[in-house]
Amino acid sequence: MASSSRSSAPRIKNRAPAPIQISAEQILREAHERQEQPLPQTKTRVEDYEELEEYRGRKRKDFEEQIRRTRGNITTWIRYAVWEASQGELPRSRSVFERALDVDPSNTNIWVRYTETELKNRNIQHARNLYDRAVSILPRVDALWYKYVQLEELLGNVDGARQVFERWMSWQPDEKAWAAYVGLEVRYKEMERASAVWERSVTCHPDPRQWIKWSKFEEDRGAYDEARRVFTMALEFFGEDEDRMEKAQTVYTAFAKMETRLKEYDRARVIYKYALEKLPRSKSAGIYSSYTRFEKQFGSREGVEDTVLGKRRIQYEEDVAASGSNYDAWFDYTRLEEDAYHALLSSGVAVDSKEATQAKARVRDVYERAVSNIPPSKEKRHWRRYIFLWLSYALFEELDAQDFDRCRQVYKAALELVPHRSFTFAKLWLQYANFEVRRLDLTAARKALGASIGMCPKERLFRGYVDLELSLKEFDRARTIYERSLDWDPTNPRLWVRFAELERDLFDEERARAIFELGTQQGAMEMPEVLWKAFIDFEFAERQWERVDGLYERLVAKTGHVKVWVSWALSKMQRAIAAEEDEDEGDDDDDEEGAEKAHTELTPEQQAARQERRAACAAAAREVFLRGYKELQSRKLKEERVVLLESWKTFEAQHGSTEEHQSVQARMPRVVKKRRAVPGGDGTEMEEYYDLLFPDDDDDEGRAKQSFKLLAMAHAWRQQQQQQQAQAEETKGSPAAAAEEIAGAVDGGASDGELQESAVMAEDMEQDGGEE
């Protein structure tokens, strides 16, 4: 059936919108217009007393039925009683109200309607009795008290209203009730009575707001001394306990503002400062803001700066309270207090004055609180900022406070706190030693540094200890410290170099040379090139060329690095330059002291001698370059050979001739692309790679060398053609003669046809990619 009915449902054929659209508003309006009106209630008209009694009986019966069904419905009781009162049946109305009170005597609405009914019928004494009963049963309901007081005041019975208030106040109501009592006394100009009520009010509710209202009342009536007495009583009540004073911030602020309104600015300033001194800085933000506004309006520049300083203190207190390990916040906080101390001293305050002593104590307090936040981990990175707090603390005690004993205690406390077996801070040890040196206690400084290198040896500690002894001209002690440092770490080349430099500065070249020799004989070293370079520079400075060559020979035999060969070759040329500098310095030394140094012209003999010396040094450098090149060639190091050739070519460009430069250029390799089997594969997969082909390399098949020679011939032919064309355009001479002249300069004496054929072959080989 369902399927048949569903299938027989009409289908919508026309889905186009209707020509007249109906809005929802129109539909609602029509529905409202067409709804049926409710039947009007019938009005009963009473003609005589019998009908009235019948109506009343029927109405009472209905009310009684409703009460019987819903006895707890107070609204029905009230309607019943009010109806009886409207019929003039006041005894019946009272009876209904009393019956309702038997049902729920704590219902405030019954009492209110009961008393209102009596007042409408001018039964004043009945209303008083009802209010008296109501407040006796419900003394915590303020609405009943308010209406009772209002009734007595409307009747002009002020004493009666005051008695009602006294009964009410014995129950210790809220602040509004006390304010109403005060308002009564004020309306009848009983100011002393009102002050007494206020005093009882703050005794019942000792809230800062109540004290402020009382003082404002006294101020408004012109009793300023009485207002000050109120504030004084309030401050004595709250006392100096931290929590209670924090609660009473508004009292201090209101007191100061009252003095400001009375133009007693000094009194207001004293109140603000007293509160700021007693209250913790982190809990007095409100007073600080009020004090800042006060100083900006009525104070001096110093006062404004003090308030700004106080605000920043509060901010830093909040930052360090949020995270005690935030050492950046502690640094800012200590710097703030130090700047305040410096500003105080610069203003002319004596160092031993009370203000300066308090400022100094604040700085120390912040430092003590900062250093008490020890990092929880044993990682050095977490201790770095923390140790700088100790160092700043010590510097303040030494430079600003000039309490040297306390400064020494700060250093010792910091050193005892650091776990030196895990890590140490050389700066801390050195600062302590320098402090003892400034105090002229060299024994204590040496003991500190000796303890540091004995407990936690470190390169920087050895260096600082040596610098101290050198500044005192104690060279034997410096030698002893260097020896101990080398015993501790013989693999550190910097220690060997500094030790040797010390001996050289003392003009003991043999001892310095022996130290260098001993260092180069060490087996494992972190950076041996540092030591070798310093050794070579030392011998070079002494102009011991044979020793320099000997060191380079030992170094190339040990490492064979391309940089060593390049440095050796370049040192050959630097010898000539060094010799010329020595000659020039010798000429300068002969000049008179204080005279201007004029450039000395060289004689032709001197110039020729220098040229010969430079040529000999350049030849020696070429020999080293060639020797290094052959050594690297024998070891088949292609990249290193390119580096050497580049340095060689640069050298020839500066100190050599064109032929030498071209000969080095001819040794430069060519980059070719090759193919090879993929490592680890089955041999069928190939990969491309780039290789360097040197013209003087021996190849097994000789193909690489041949292709390189052909390519060189091709490039030479191309260069020949370009030069020939350029010369023909400039001189407009015979192109054939120019070609013959350039062809004669080409190595091998190849003809034009051979060169052209070589160029074609080289191009074909380049297209093949140089594959083998």
Short mmCIF file of C-alpha atoms in Angstrom, two decimals, residues 23 26 71 189 270 466 484 510 548 607 622 649 737 769:
data_model
loop_
_atom_site.label_atom_id
_atom_site.label_comp_id
_atom_site.label_asym_id
_atom_site.label_seq_id
_atom_site.Cartn_x
_atom_site.Cartn_y
_atom_site.Cartn_z
CA SER A 23 6.75 37.16 1.88
CA GLN A 26 2.68 39.10 4.71
CA ARG A 71 -1.95 25.44 50.22
CA LYS A 189 22.19 67.62 60.96
CA VAL A 270 55.84 61.72 53.35
CA VAL A 466 102.86 33.66 32.47
CA ARG A 484 104.77 22.76 33.53
CA GLU A 510 119.80 28.87 20.82
CA VAL A 548 115.24 27.49 6.56
CA GLN A 607 120.99 48.07 -8.66
CA ARG A 622 111.72 27.79 -10.03
CA LYS A 649 102.17 31.05 -12.84
CA ALA A 737 104.74 37.20 -44.88
CA GLY A 769 84.25 13.80 -25.44
#
